[in-house]
Amino acid sequence: MTRRATALPPPPATASAAENQALRRVLRGAWPSLPALAVAGAAVCAAGTLAVLLAPGVTPVSVLVAAVLAGPWLAALGAAADRIAADGEAGIRDWWRGLRALWRFGAAQALVPAVPAAAFLAALAVWQQTQNPWLLPSLAAGGTCAVAGLLALPAALSLGSARPALRGRLLWLCAAHLVARHPARFLAAPSLALLGLAASLRWTASLLLLVPPLVALVASAATATALARHDAGAAGGVEPRRG
């Protein structure tokens, strides 16, 4: 009497192995991709400097100008980081192709949190002058949408460059879903950006050149590992864990 061979289920560490593989690609590809990351980071800093010169201060106009000017370069930087996460390396040509393909996309996505932020600043200026309590709901709504948009923006840029079929409302729903499912890893990029900005203001502005590439790599690693976990969970029929 012979026993029939049965197929064994996939090991439970499949999702973790996929995450580790994606993270290793990002870490190993950072050094050979340093020229592209340096050029992309310098371009983002130059766009930010131009925005400060054109519209100084923190005003509704300055927020919108910064989003329009820096958005295309942020999208190109995110595309280079996503190329590293996918293939292990990105060159200056890859960054340039990403800029040509995503400059409109980057400006449009940067405006998503910038518009409610500008509305919040405008309502705040009026409220400081009038102290009208009817403006408080507008302040709360604008501030909440701006913060939520800023938190989801790195995921939206990374998802949009990695998966060109995702656009519009579906892109932001997917980005918000990933951030909600894995808040710790997606909060790392905005936290690093704030720390880098604070360090550059405290010590030297030269540190600003390092902030955009590092933030892009962290955001790309967060997206790549989250998508790897979801894809592995879907293939194995297991609900992905949070975190």
PDB file of N, CA, C and O in Angstrom, residues 28 92 220:
ATOM      1  N   ARG A  28      21.712  47.412  -0.954  1.00  0.00           N
ATOM      2  CA  ARG A  28      22.865  47.123  -1.823  1.00  0.00           C
ATOM      3  C   ARG A  28      22.928  48.070  -3.015  1.00  0.00           C
ATOM      4  O   ARG A  28      24.025  48.344  -3.541  1.00  0.00           O
ATOM      5  N   ILE A  92      21.864  57.899 -13.785  1.00  0.00           N
ATOM      6  CA  ILE A  92      21.382  59.249 -14.079  1.00  0.00           C
ATOM      7  C   ILE A  92      20.395  59.220 -15.249  1.00  0.00           C
ATOM      8  O   ILE A  92      19.427  59.988 -15.272  1.00  0.00           O
ATOM      9  N   SER A 220      10.843  54.402  -0.582  1.00  0.00           N
ATOM     10  CA  SER A 220      10.818  53.318  -1.561  1.00  0.00           C
ATOM     11  C   SER A 220      10.924  51.960  -0.883  1.00  0.00           C
ATOM     12  O   SER A 220      10.252  50.997  -1.281  1.00  0.00           O
TER      13      SER A 220
END
